[in-house]
Amino acid sequence: MSERVAGHRSFGAVGLANRLGQPSPTDEQRAVIEAGRDPLLVIAGAGSGKTTTMADRVVWLIANRVVRPEHILGLTFTRKAAAELAARVRDKLRRLTESLPELAELHGEPTVSTYNAYAGGLVGEHGLRIGIEPGTRVVTDTGRWQLARDLVCAWDGEMSEFDVSVDRVTELVLQLAEQLAEHLRDGADLRRFDRDLFEHLEERSSARLNDEFRNLMSLRRKRDQLLPLVEAWDRRKRELGVMDFADQLSLAAQLVAGAPEIIRTERDRWRVVLLDEYQDTSFSQVSLLRDLFGGGHPVTAVGDPNQSIYSWRGASAGTLQRFPQDFPAAGGTPAAVAYLTKSWRNREAVLETANAVSEPLRAGAVPPLTVGAKFDDEHGIGSVEAAMHLTAADEAEWIAARLAAVWQPGADETAAVLIRKRRQIPALHRALTNAGLPVQVVGSLGLLYYPEVAEAVAMLRAAADPVNGPALMRLLAGNRWRIGPRDIAALWARARELAPDSRGFEPDAGVEAEASLADALADPGAAERYSTLGYLRFAQLHEELSWIRGRLGQSLPDVVGDVIAHSGLDVEVMLHHGDLSNLDEFTDIAASYENDTLGASVPGFLSYLESAAKRERGLVVEGANPAGGVVQLMTVHAAKGLEWDVVSVPGLCEGILPTSVKRDSTWVSDAARLPYGLRGDAANLPVLYLDEAHTPADVKKAVQDFKTDDREARLDEERRLAYVALTRARRSLLASGYWWDAEARTARKPAPFLQEARNAGAEVPVWTDPGPSNPLEDQARTAEWPAKAPLGSRQAVFAEAAELVLSAPEPEREGPLARQWREEAELLIAERDERESGVVRLPRPARLSTSQLMAMRADEEGFAAERRRPMPQPPRPATQRGTEFHAWVEEFFGGGALFDPADLPGAADEAVDQRELERLKAAFRASAWAGRRIAAQEVPFVVEYEGTVVRGRIDAVFYGEDGGYDIVDWKTGRPPQGEAAEHAALQLRVYRKAWARLKGIDESQVRTAFHYIAADHTWWPDA
């Protein structure tokens, strides 16, 4: 079916590989590379080289003149994957052109983009057809959160069905809005579904109801309150001219469905289309692509049903199964299917385990993976270890010991620990660090875990929300303030004393009537109730939080910086770790949030952090990359598409991986989840059968059966997630679980995946017996709190250093090293005293503009304050009038401004009074200067003046009557008086010095003046 150009040579996949100097493709790869123009589905297993094969297919298409490079479109999910595919294609085409000079005439190159970026391009180009303005921008995740939260905070509609926080309602609104967009539904569809379900249930209602029946009945009431918020959110986005990523796809699909001419244009523009990671496409993405490129257009889709792990956002393994029908050949027959079954990543032992875990998913429809390469090094076929430990702490210590044994960081080997849940991080991070292994927690999910960042967040929370007890308790009981239990109990007793008494006939005052530690901190009462040190620290913490509250109106990065500096966090971190990168990254996140968010606030930022940490557990981290020399700790979702030499997958036990399904995590009990019947992938989801349910009891059984089916479907998703985790390992895989932790009352069971790894031949170095009871309860541990040694192993060293300082000899008897330490300490103390004095000393600037020099001479304290914390100035009509007049004078003498002042940013903020401007022009024409011979105007200069480098620009220079020069500075305001006139004359002295230097003449040959246009008055200060 190839439409090769007559007279040109044909090239096979093997011949092209030889020309490119790369290994010959396998028979499976050849079949994909040399496939004709008909639609093709490629099932590519993990590590099977799909990116290389797709790049080779592009090269084959171009070399055989099937299509020109600029007519090829490749789509994938992440910017990183798109960049990788594009780079490979460009490199291969470059080398091919060097080998085949006749291809040099093909100057274009394929386009590789993300699915969302391509959809956004369609909306940007054709959005006017459905009322989307061309300037509509995609709002970032941070901006989206803040806009929705602001809407929820201002909402005055009925919300009696939701007894949750503002942040939780925001999550519900965004979740439901996203699902409606992903599945191309709207509020009318959902209301119709709820009405039909309610009427169906109402007919079966009776006096004896049950929870399942009531939950189903309540869905309509809840969504009647939630949907208006969702629809207000959509309107709000339109009003602000923004859209989110889900909107990009739904709007693009809406556009294409109603405009055949767009379809014709896109099919002509893109003659061949490649779809990567097709198993992760959502219903809206599939609908858009099917409408655009269905019906026989040359489309090649690549994916792996075993790695479909995004069902929560509308993707499903069934997407791949439906491709042959969704994209049939031109004659209507289903698209062909090809397979890539050789893994070039995993060694034999790892692959056997992965195949055992994926066997229930494949169910005979997808062949297992086989090893593509043989290795003859010391690692041989690789290794897999399966272990079951007594506790989570035991598991973490075992992982640390095994990584230290099998990982070789000095050889640039990579290693990762892939987790399912955030709560796994502390024990693992602690064990890895204690074993001396370098650890990197990837993503902001990890950043919020680091103690210094958590402390900064707690400070922000306690300052922005005084009634946030957990944040304040973290500060009080932490290593910094170290308040003991007796003082905290006394403080809580004081808080109860200060709480308003809401008993009697008055209604409960809610939160306002609750005891607050913040109130007690501000008014702790009698000092004798507390220890001396505790009472002092209460006052210090209250002062610190009050100071921070006074700074909350600043920009977010400044607030975060103040928290870090005022609390001394930066000093503590440098003292203990010597690395401020985590605090710097946290400050960068605050800056990004503020840049992306209109009306950013500290409460909104804190809410976003909490929500982002929850959402990131199932999101791709764009910046994630394998790194040598460090153990990377990240979620399995974030690890998709990556690979490491050594991988540990902990938590392979029930409730962790696979995770347990919460009672309200499905649509029959959660109003923010789209009913499965309205989802585009409904054919692959469980069904709630109510046709035979005639009583509330029957409905309860139907709901329970549905939840069972849903749990089984979720288990398949967890199995695919486990398969993704296991196949990230190249040579060594550590799979493990545990029986007991502090979260579960009963012993956890090994995950089926761990048992399957064991049965597949994995080594079993540890498989403990769970015992009759939780050892965490039987072996009670005692610890002193607050710790006497908050510095841990470094406490003794610091105590010794402090003792040496206290017992230091007199200055005249001290040695050179002691003298150096004393001098440094004196400098630090002086710096602290200066900071606490409220006086800020700034170094004299080495470079200034002329206006800055004048400002400094006029008011040094005010100038220093402005330099320390610059504030934007509002536009002033006088300034704009002066700008307009200076531009006109320049044109009057034959010059020309590069830009018209009216074209500059902000010129339209406040219109210039044109009548006043015309009066100034007339006054100038009547002045003596209008007839003078001009030598130069708008002259830039840099000159040293009294030890300071000054830069500026001279308005005009005229030839003097005595052969010298007259410098004139145009003024559209009033002449200054007194001291202001003396400071103004400084400007002209600088001008005289600069012009004399430029011309190489003596300053006595230069006169300077201000000419006040409106008064037609010329002032010569040097006369």
Coordinates of C-alpha atoms in Angstrom, one line a residue, residues 141 144 171-185 230 233-234 237 244-247 250 282 284 312-314 615 619 672 674:
D141 CA -2.3 23.3 38.2
R144 CA -6.5 26.1 38.7
E171 CA -11.3 18.9 45.5
L172 CA -14.8 17.6 44.8
V173 CA -15.6 20.4 42.4
L174 CA -12.4 19.9 40.4
Q175 CA -12.7 16.1 40.4
L176 CA -16.3 16.1 39.1
A177 CA -15.6 18.9 36.5
E178 CA -12.5 16.9 35.3
Q179 CA -14.4 13.7 34.9
L180 CA -17.3 15.3 33.1
A181 CA -14.8 16.9 30.6
E182 CA -12.8 13.7 30.3
H183 CA -15.9 11.7 29.3
L184 CA -17.5 14.5 27.2
R185 CA -20.5 14.8 29.5
V230 CA -19.1 22.8 38.9
W233 CA -16.4 26.9 37.8
D234 CA -16.8 26.4 34.0
K237 CA -12.9 29.9 33.5
D244 CA -7.4 23.6 32.1
F245 CA -5.9 20.4 30.5
A246 CA -9.2 18.5 30.6
D247 CA -10.9 21.5 28.8
S250 CA -13.1 18.1 25.6
S282 CA -8.7 8.9 28.0
S284 CA -11.9 12.3 25.2
W312 CA -9.1 6.9 37.6
R313 CA -8.7 9.5 34.8
G314 CA -10.7 7.6 32.2
R615 CA -2.7 14.0 43.9
L619 CA 0.8 11.4 38.8
A672 CA -17.9 13.6 43.0
L674 CA -19.0 10.1 37.6

